Amino acid sequence: MANPFNLPMMGRSLRNLLSRPATRRYPSEVRPHFAGTRGTLEFDLDTCVFCGLCARRCPTVALTCSREDRFFAIEQLRCIACGVCIDLCNKDSLRMSEDAPHVHLHTGAAPGDPRPGHQEWHQQPPDGSPPVPGDAAGGTATAAV
Ligand code: SF4
Ligand code: SF4
């Protein structure tokens, strides 16, 4: 008759119960940037003149710029941090920051917007509506002035 206490997985199960989780509790626990990481692209609405040069030259089409609508957008999950747009912008409106919120925490341009990593800015809301406030905890998904 088989020994009911001979459970080969019991030792491993007990070890797992008493040890730390093998994975992080993302997004509440975010890994710090590695040394040498370029960071996350940040945009400054106050200095941008909406020339569109950065958007035309971005190799991954991560930027959208409209001079007519005074609109700028970054798809953070497309950006490969190459720095081309930063070098091109003579208004210093773009920069890499290691302090920026993690790109996966950007939740979209508006409440209910499912696009992760999407950020957009309107210099003047097109319909004259008040600006949509950003989410300071998870990254400014929309910055409107
Ligand atoms: S960020 Fe710089 S290059 Fe891009 S649209 Fe604005 S001013 Fe032009
Ligand atoms: S850093 Fe490179 S990939 Fe990212 S938005 Fe600028 S040009 Fe595009």
JSON list of C-alpha atoms and ligand atoms in Angstrom, two decimals:
[
{"chain": "A", "resi": 1, "resn": "MET", "atom": "CA", "xyz": [0.00, 0.00, 0.00]},
{"chain": "A", "resi": 2, "resn": "ALA", "atom": "CA", "xyz": [1.30, 3.45, -0.92]},
{"chain": "A", "resi": 3, "resn": "ASN", "atom": "CA", "xyz": [2.48, 5.70, 1.91]},
{"chain": "A", "resi": 4, "resn": "PRO", "atom": "CA", "xyz": [0.01, 8.66, 2.04]},
{"chain": "A", "resi": 5, "resn": "PHE", "atom": "CA", "xyz": [2.73, 10.86, 3.55]},
{"chain": "A", "resi": 6, "resn": "ASN", "atom": "CA", "xyz": [5.17, 10.25, 0.73]},
{"chain": "A", "resi": 7, "resn": "LEU", "atom": "CA", "xyz": [4.34, 13.43, -1.20]},
{"chain": "A", "resi": 8, "resn": "PRO", "atom": "CA", "xyz": [7.29, 14.33, -3.41]},
{"chain": "A", "resi": 9, "resn": "MET", "atom": "CA", "xyz": [6.05, 17.88, -3.97]},
{"chain": "A", "resi": 10, "resn": "MET", "atom": "CA", "xyz": [5.51, 18.65, -0.29]},
{"chain": "A", "resi": 11, "resn": "GLY", "atom": "CA", "xyz": [9.06, 19.91, 0.31]},
{"chain": "A", "resi": 12, "resn": "ARG", "atom": "CA", "xyz": [8.97, 22.20, -2.71]},
{"chain": "A", "resi": 13, "resn": "SER", "atom": "CA", "xyz": [5.51, 23.48, -1.80]},
{"chain": "A", "resi": 14, "resn": "LEU", "atom": "CA", "xyz": [6.64, 24.36, 1.70]},
{"chain": "A", "resi": 15, "resn": "ARG", "atom": "CA", "xyz": [9.75, 26.10, 0.36]},
{"chain": "A", "resi": 16, "resn": "ASN", "atom": "CA", "xyz": [7.61, 28.16, -2.00]},
{"chain": "A", "resi": 17, "resn": "LEU", "atom": "CA", "xyz": [5.27, 29.11, 0.78]},
{"chain": "A", "resi": 18, "resn": "LEU", "atom": "CA", "xyz": [8.12, 30.42, 2.89]},
{"chain": "A", "resi": 19, "resn": "SER", "atom": "CA", "xyz": [10.18, 32.14, 0.20]},
{"chain": "A", "resi": 20, "resn": "ARG", "atom": "CA", "xyz": [9.80, 35.52, -1.51]},
{"chain": "A", "resi": 21, "resn": "PRO", "atom": "CA", "xyz": [7.77, 35.63, -4.75]},
{"chain": "A", "resi": 22, "resn": "ALA", "atom": "CA", "xyz": [9.84, 34.97, -7.86]},
{"chain": "A", "resi": 23, "resn": "THR", "atom": "CA", "xyz": [8.24, 37.93, -9.64]},
{"chain": "A", "resi": 24, "resn": "ARG", "atom": "CA", "xyz": [7.65, 41.59, -8.74]},
{"chain": "A", "resi": 25, "resn": "ARG", "atom": "CA", "xyz": [4.18, 42.85, -7.92]},
{"chain": "A", "resi": 26, "resn": "TYR", "atom": "CA", "xyz": [4.16, 45.13, -10.97]},
{"chain": "A", "resi": 27, "resn": "PRO", "atom": "CA", "xyz": [2.96, 47.84, -11.29]},
{"chain": "A", "resi": 28, "resn": "SER", "atom": "CA", "xyz": [2.96, 48.56, -7.57]},
{"chain": "A", "resi": 29, "resn": "GLU", "atom": "CA", "xyz": [6.62, 47.49, -7.41]},
{"chain": "A", "resi": 30, "resn": "VAL", "atom": "CA", "xyz": [8.59, 48.90, -10.34]},
{"chain": "A", "resi": 31, "resn": "ARG", "atom": "CA", "xyz": [12.20, 47.89, -10.99]},
{"chain": "A", "resi": 32, "resn": "PRO", "atom": "CA", "xyz": [14.57, 50.89, -10.83]},
{"chain": "A", "resi": 33, "resn": "HIS", "atom": "CA", "xyz": [16.23, 51.91, -14.08]},
{"chain": "A", "resi": 34, "resn": "PHE", "atom": "CA", "xyz": [19.41, 50.04, -14.95]},
{"chain": "A", "resi": 35, "resn": "ALA", "atom": "CA", "xyz": [22.60, 52.10, -14.99]},
{"chain": "A", "resi": 36, "resn": "GLY", "atom": "CA", "xyz": [23.07, 53.65, -18.42]},
{"chain": "A", "resi": 37, "resn": "THR", "atom": "CA", "xyz": [19.40, 53.56, -19.32]},
{"chain": "A", "resi": 38, "resn": "ARG", "atom": "CA", "xyz": [18.49, 56.49, -21.55]},
{"chain": "A", "resi": 39, "resn": "GLY", "atom": "CA", "xyz": [15.17, 57.00, -19.84]},
{"chain": "A", "resi": 40, "resn": "THR", "atom": "CA", "xyz": [11.77, 58.04, -21.10]},
{"chain": "A", "resi": 41, "resn": "LEU", "atom": "CA", "xyz": [10.99, 60.79, -23.60]},
{"chain": "A", "resi": 42, "resn": "GLU", "atom": "CA", "xyz": [9.48, 63.92, -22.08]},
{"chain": "A", "resi": 43, "resn": "PHE", "atom": "CA", "xyz": [7.83, 66.80, -23.91]},
{"chain": "A", "resi": 44, "resn": "ASP", "atom": "CA", "xyz": [7.59, 70.47, -23.00]},
{"chain": "A", "resi": 45, "resn": "LEU", "atom": "CA", "xyz": [4.45, 72.06, -24.38]},
{"chain": "A", "resi": 46, "resn": "ASP", "atom": "CA", "xyz": [5.52, 75.56, -23.40]},
{"chain": "A", "resi": 47, "resn": "THR", "atom": "CA", "xyz": [8.52, 75.68, -25.76]},
{"chain": "A", "resi": 48, "resn": "CYS", "atom": "CA", "xyz": [7.28, 73.60, -28.71]},
{"chain": "A", "resi": 49, "resn": "VAL", "atom": "CA", "xyz": [6.42, 75.55, -31.88]},
{"chain": "A", "resi": 50, "resn": "PHE", "atom": "CA", "xyz": [4.74, 72.56, -33.57]},
{"chain": "A", "resi": 51, "resn": "CYS", "atom": "CA", "xyz": [7.11, 72.56, -36.53]},
{"chain": "A", "resi": 52, "resn": "GLY", "atom": "CA", "xyz": [6.68, 68.77, -36.88]},
{"chain": "A", "resi": 53, "resn": "LEU", "atom": "CA", "xyz": [10.32, 68.09, -37.70]},
{"chain": "A", "resi": 54, "resn": "CYS", "atom": "CA", "xyz": [10.71, 65.55, -34.92]},
{"chain": "A", "resi": 55, "resn": "ALA", "atom": "CA", "xyz": [7.58, 63.65, -35.97]},
{"chain": "A", "resi": 56, "resn": "ARG", "atom": "CA", "xyz": [8.72, 63.47, -39.60]},
{"chain": "A", "resi": 57, "resn": "ARG", "atom": "CA", "xyz": [12.11, 62.05, -38.69]},
{"chain": "A", "resi": 58, "resn": "CYS", "atom": "CA", "xyz": [11.15, 59.61, -35.93]},
{"chain": "A", "resi": 59, "resn": "PRO", "atom": "CA", "xyz": [12.13, 56.15, -37.22]},
{"chain": "A", "resi": 60, "resn": "THR", "atom": "CA", "xyz": [9.35, 54.37, -35.34]},
{"chain": "A", "resi": 61, "resn": "VAL", "atom": "CA", "xyz": [6.54, 56.88, -36.00]},
{"chain": "A", "resi": 62, "resn": "ALA", "atom": "CA", "xyz": [6.18, 57.38, -32.28]},
{"chain": "A", "resi": 63, "resn": "LEU", "atom": "CA", "xyz": [5.41, 61.09, -32.55]},
{"chain": "A", "resi": 64, "resn": "THR", "atom": "CA", "xyz": [2.40, 62.95, -33.94]},
{"chain": "A", "resi": 65, "resn": "CYS", "atom": "CA", "xyz": [2.40, 66.70, -34.39]},
{"chain": "A", "resi": 66, "resn": "SER", "atom": "CA", "xyz": [-0.21, 69.00, -35.88]},
{"chain": "A", "resi": 67, "resn": "ARG", "atom": "CA", "xyz": [0.56, 72.69, -36.28]},
{"chain": "A", "resi": 68, "resn": "GLU", "atom": "CA", "xyz": [-3.07, 73.48, -37.17]},
{"chain": "A", "resi": 69, "resn": "ASP", "atom": "CA", "xyz": [-4.51, 71.78, -34.10]},
{"chain": "A", "resi": 70, "resn": "ARG", "atom": "CA", "xyz": [-1.57, 72.68, -31.81]},
{"chain": "A", "resi": 71, "resn": "PHE", "atom": "CA", "xyz": [-1.45, 69.01, -30.97]},
{"chain": "A", "resi": 72, "resn": "PHE", "atom": "CA", "xyz": [1.45, 66.76, -30.00]},
{"chain": "A", "resi": 73, "resn": "ALA", "atom": "CA", "xyz": [1.44, 63.07, -29.03]},
{"chain": "A", "resi": 74, "resn": "ILE", "atom": "CA", "xyz": [3.97, 60.45, -28.01]},
{"chain": "A", "resi": 75, "resn": "GLU", "atom": "CA", "xyz": [3.45, 56.71, -28.27]},
{"chain": "A", "resi": 76, "resn": "GLN", "atom": "CA", "xyz": [5.86, 55.74, -25.53]},
{"chain": "A", "resi": 77, "resn": "LEU", "atom": "CA", "xyz": [5.72, 52.03, -26.31]},
{"chain": "A", "resi": 78, "resn": "ARG", "atom": "CA", "xyz": [6.92, 52.69, -29.87]},
{"chain": "A", "resi": 79, "resn": "CYS", "atom": "CA", "xyz": [9.80, 54.92, -28.84]},
{"chain": "A", "resi": 80, "resn": "ILE", "atom": "CA", "xyz": [13.19, 53.21, -28.98]},
{"chain": "A", "resi": 81, "resn": "ALA", "atom": "CA", "xyz": [14.98, 56.08, -27.23]},
{"chain": "A", "resi": 82, "resn": "CYS", "atom": "CA", "xyz": [17.23, 56.72, -30.22]},
{"chain": "A", "resi": 83, "resn": "GLY", "atom": "CA", "xyz": [17.38, 60.46, -29.46]},
{"chain": "A", "resi": 84, "resn": "VAL", "atom": "CA", "xyz": [16.90, 61.61, -33.08]},
{"chain": "A", "resi": 85, "resn": "CYS", "atom": "CA", "xyz": [13.99, 63.87, -32.16]},
{"chain": "A", "resi": 86, "resn": "ILE", "atom": "CA", "xyz": [15.94, 65.42, -29.29]},
{"chain": "A", "resi": 87, "resn": "ASP", "atom": "CA", "xyz": [18.88, 66.24, -31.54]},
{"chain": "A", "resi": 88, "resn": "LEU", "atom": "CA", "xyz": [16.59, 67.76, -34.17]},
{"chain": "A", "resi": 89, "resn": "CYS", "atom": "CA", "xyz": [14.51, 69.98, -31.91]},
{"chain": "A", "resi": 90, "resn": "ASN", "atom": "CA", "xyz": [16.10, 73.42, -31.72]},
{"chain": "A", "resi": 91, "resn": "LYS", "atom": "CA", "xyz": [13.58, 74.51, -29.06]},
{"chain": "A", "resi": 92, "resn": "ASP", "atom": "CA", "xyz": [14.75, 71.91, -26.53]},
{"chain": "A", "resi": 93, "resn": "SER", "atom": "CA", "xyz": [11.17, 70.73, -26.18]},
{"chain": "A", "resi": 94, "resn": "LEU", "atom": "CA", "xyz": [12.14, 67.07, -25.93]},
{"chain": "A", "resi": 95, "resn": "ARG", "atom": "CA", "xyz": [14.46, 65.34, -23.51]},
{"chain": "A", "resi": 96, "resn": "MET", "atom": "CA", "xyz": [15.11, 61.99, -21.95]},
{"chain": "A", "resi": 97, "resn": "SER", "atom": "CA", "xyz": [14.35, 61.65, -18.26]},
{"chain": "A", "resi": 98, "resn": "GLU", "atom": "CA", "xyz": [15.12, 58.85, -15.87]},
{"chain": "A", "resi": 99, "resn": "ASP", "atom": "CA", "xyz": [12.61, 60.32, -13.43]},
{"chain": "A", "resi": 100, "resn": "ALA", "atom": "CA", "xyz": [9.64, 59.97, -15.75]},
{"chain": "A", "resi": 101, "resn": "PRO", "atom": "CA", "xyz": [6.92, 57.54, -14.75]},
{"chain": "A", "resi": 102, "resn": "HIS", "atom": "CA", "xyz": [7.23, 54.08, -16.22]},
{"chain": "A", "resi": 103, "resn": "VAL", "atom": "CA", "xyz": [5.84, 54.11, -19.76]},
{"chain": "A", "resi": 104, "resn": "HIS", "atom": "CA", "xyz": [3.59, 51.13, -19.16]},
{"chain": "A", "resi": 105, "resn": "LEU", "atom": "CA", "xyz": [1.74, 53.12, -16.52]},
{"chain": "A", "resi": 106, "resn": "HIS", "atom": "CA", "xyz": [0.57, 55.73, -19.01]},
{"chain": "A", "resi": 107, "resn": "THR", "atom": "CA", "xyz": [-3.01, 54.74, -19.49]},
{"chain": "A", "resi": 108, "resn": "GLY", "atom": "CA", "xyz": [-4.15, 56.73, -22.46]},
{"chain": "A", "resi": 109, "resn": "ALA", "atom": "CA", "xyz": [-5.21, 60.20, -23.41]},
{"chain": "A", "resi": 110, "resn": "ALA", "atom": "CA", "xyz": [-8.55, 60.29, -21.65]},
{"chain": "A", "resi": 111, "resn": "PRO", "atom": "CA", "xyz": [-10.57, 58.31, -19.15]},
{"chain": "A", "resi": 112, "resn": "GLY", "atom": "CA", "xyz": [-11.44, 55.00, -20.79]},
{"chain": "A", "resi": 113, "resn": "ASP", "atom": "CA", "xyz": [-8.78, 55.35, -23.48]},
{"chain": "A", "resi": 114, "resn": "PRO", "atom": "CA", "xyz": [-7.20, 51.87, -23.72]},
{"chain": "A", "resi": 115, "resn": "ARG", "atom": "CA", "xyz": [-3.97, 52.93, -25.46]},
{"chain": "A", "resi": 116, "resn": "PRO", "atom": "CA", "xyz": [-1.08, 52.14, -23.08]},
{"chain": "A", "resi": 117, "resn": "GLY", "atom": "CA", "xyz": [1.88, 54.42, -23.37]},
{"chain": "A", "resi": 118, "resn": "HIS", "atom": "CA", "xyz": [-0.08, 57.14, -25.20]},
{"chain": "A", "resi": 119, "resn": "GLN", "atom": "CA", "xyz": [0.43, 60.75, -24.15]},
{"chain": "A", "resi": 120, "resn": "GLU", "atom": "CA", "xyz": [-0.99, 63.79, -25.87]},
{"chain": "A", "resi": 121, "resn": "TRP", "atom": "CA", "xyz": [-0.96, 67.52, -25.42]},
{"chain": "A", "resi": 122, "resn": "HIS", "atom": "CA", "xyz": [-3.27, 70.24, -26.75]},
{"chain": "A", "resi": 123, "resn": "GLN", "atom": "CA", "xyz": [-2.10, 73.80, -26.56]},
{"chain": "A", "resi": 124, "resn": "GLN", "atom": "CA", "xyz": [-5.74, 74.85, -26.75]},
{"chain": "A", "resi": 125, "resn": "PRO", "atom": "CA", "xyz": [-8.49, 72.26, -26.50]},
{"chain": "A", "resi": 126, "resn": "PRO", "atom": "CA", "xyz": [-10.01, 72.17, -30.02]},
{"chain": "A", "resi": 127, "resn": "ASP", "atom": "CA", "xyz": [-13.60, 72.39, -28.78]},
{"chain": "A", "resi": 128, "resn": "GLY", "atom": "CA", "xyz": [-12.90, 74.97, -26.13]},
{"chain": "A", "resi": 129, "resn": "SER", "atom": "CA", "xyz": [-13.56, 72.49, -23.34]},
{"chain": "A", "resi": 130, "resn": "PRO", "atom": "CA", "xyz": [-11.52, 72.71, -20.15]},
{"chain": "A", "resi": 131, "resn": "PRO", "atom": "CA", "xyz": [-8.24, 70.75, -20.04]},
{"chain": "A", "resi": 132, "resn": "VAL", "atom": "CA", "xyz": [-8.35, 67.12, -18.97]},
{"chain": "A", "resi": 133, "resn": "PRO", "atom": "CA", "xyz": [-6.29, 66.84, -15.79]},
{"chain": "A", "resi": 134, "resn": "GLY", "atom": "CA", "xyz": [-3.37, 64.42, -15.86]},
{"chain": "A", "resi": 135, "resn": "ASP", "atom": "CA", "xyz": [-2.88, 61.47, -13.54]},
{"chain": "A", "resi": 136, "resn": "ALA", "atom": "CA", "xyz": [0.06, 62.45, -11.41]},
{"chain": "A", "resi": 137, "resn": "ALA", "atom": "CA", "xyz": [0.44, 58.99, -9.90]},
{"chain": "A", "resi": 138, "resn": "GLY", "atom": "CA", "xyz": [0.55, 57.00, -13.09]},
{"chain": "A", "resi": 139, "resn": "GLY", "atom": "CA", "xyz": [2.05, 59.50, -15.48]},
{"chain": "A", "resi": 140, "resn": "THR", "atom": "CA", "xyz": [0.48, 62.45, -17.16]},
{"chain": "A", "resi": 141, "resn": "ALA", "atom": "CA", "xyz": [-1.57, 60.76, -19.82]},
{"chain": "A", "resi": 142, "resn": "THR", "atom": "CA", "xyz": [-2.95, 64.03, -21.09]},
{"chain": "A", "resi": 143, "resn": "ALA", "atom": "CA", "xyz": [-1.43, 67.43, -20.61]},
{"chain": "A", "resi": 144, "resn": "ALA", "atom": "CA", "xyz": [-3.63, 70.19, -21.87]},
{"chain": "A", "resi": 145, "resn": "VAL", "atom": "CA", "xyz": [-3.08, 73.90, -21.49]},
{"chain": "B", "resi": 1, "resn": "SF4", "atom": "S1", "xyz": [9.23, 69.14, -30.21]},
{"chain": "B", "resi": 1, "resn": "SF4", "atom": "FE1", "xyz": [10.68, 70.49, -31.27]},
{"chain": "B", "resi": 1, "resn": "SF4", "atom": "S2", "xyz": [10.98, 69.58, -33.30]},
{"chain": "B", "resi": 1, "resn": "SF4", "atom": "FE2", "xyz": [9.14, 68.64, -32.40]},
{"chain": "B", "resi": 1, "resn": "SF4", "atom": "S3", "xyz": [7.41, 69.88, -33.15]},
{"chain": "B", "resi": 1, "resn": "SF4", "atom": "FE3", "xyz": [8.04, 70.76, -31.17]},
{"chain": "B", "resi": 1, "resn": "SF4", "atom": "S4", "xyz": [9.52, 72.36, -31.68]},
{"chain": "B", "resi": 1, "resn": "SF4", "atom": "FE4", "xyz": [9.32, 71.07, -33.52]},
{"chain": "B", "resi": 2, "resn": "SF4", "atom": "S1", "xyz": [13.69, 59.02, -29.29]},
{"chain": "B", "resi": 2, "resn": "SF4", "atom": "FE1", "xyz": [13.74, 58.15, -31.39]},
{"chain": "B", "resi": 2, "resn": "SF4", "atom": "S2", "xyz": [12.10, 56.63, -31.42]},
{"chain": "B", "resi": 2, "resn": "SF4", "atom": "FE2", "xyz": [11.75, 57.90, -29.61]},
{"chain": "B", "resi": 2, "resn": "SF4", "atom": "S3", "xyz": [10.30, 59.47, -30.33]},
{"chain": "B", "resi": 2, "resn": "SF4", "atom": "FE3", "xyz": [12.38, 60.32, -30.56]},
{"chain": "B", "resi": 2, "resn": "SF4", "atom": "S4", "xyz": [12.98, 59.83, -32.67]},
{"chain": "B", "resi": 2, "resn": "SF4", "atom": "FE4", "xyz": [11.21, 58.53, -32.17]}
]
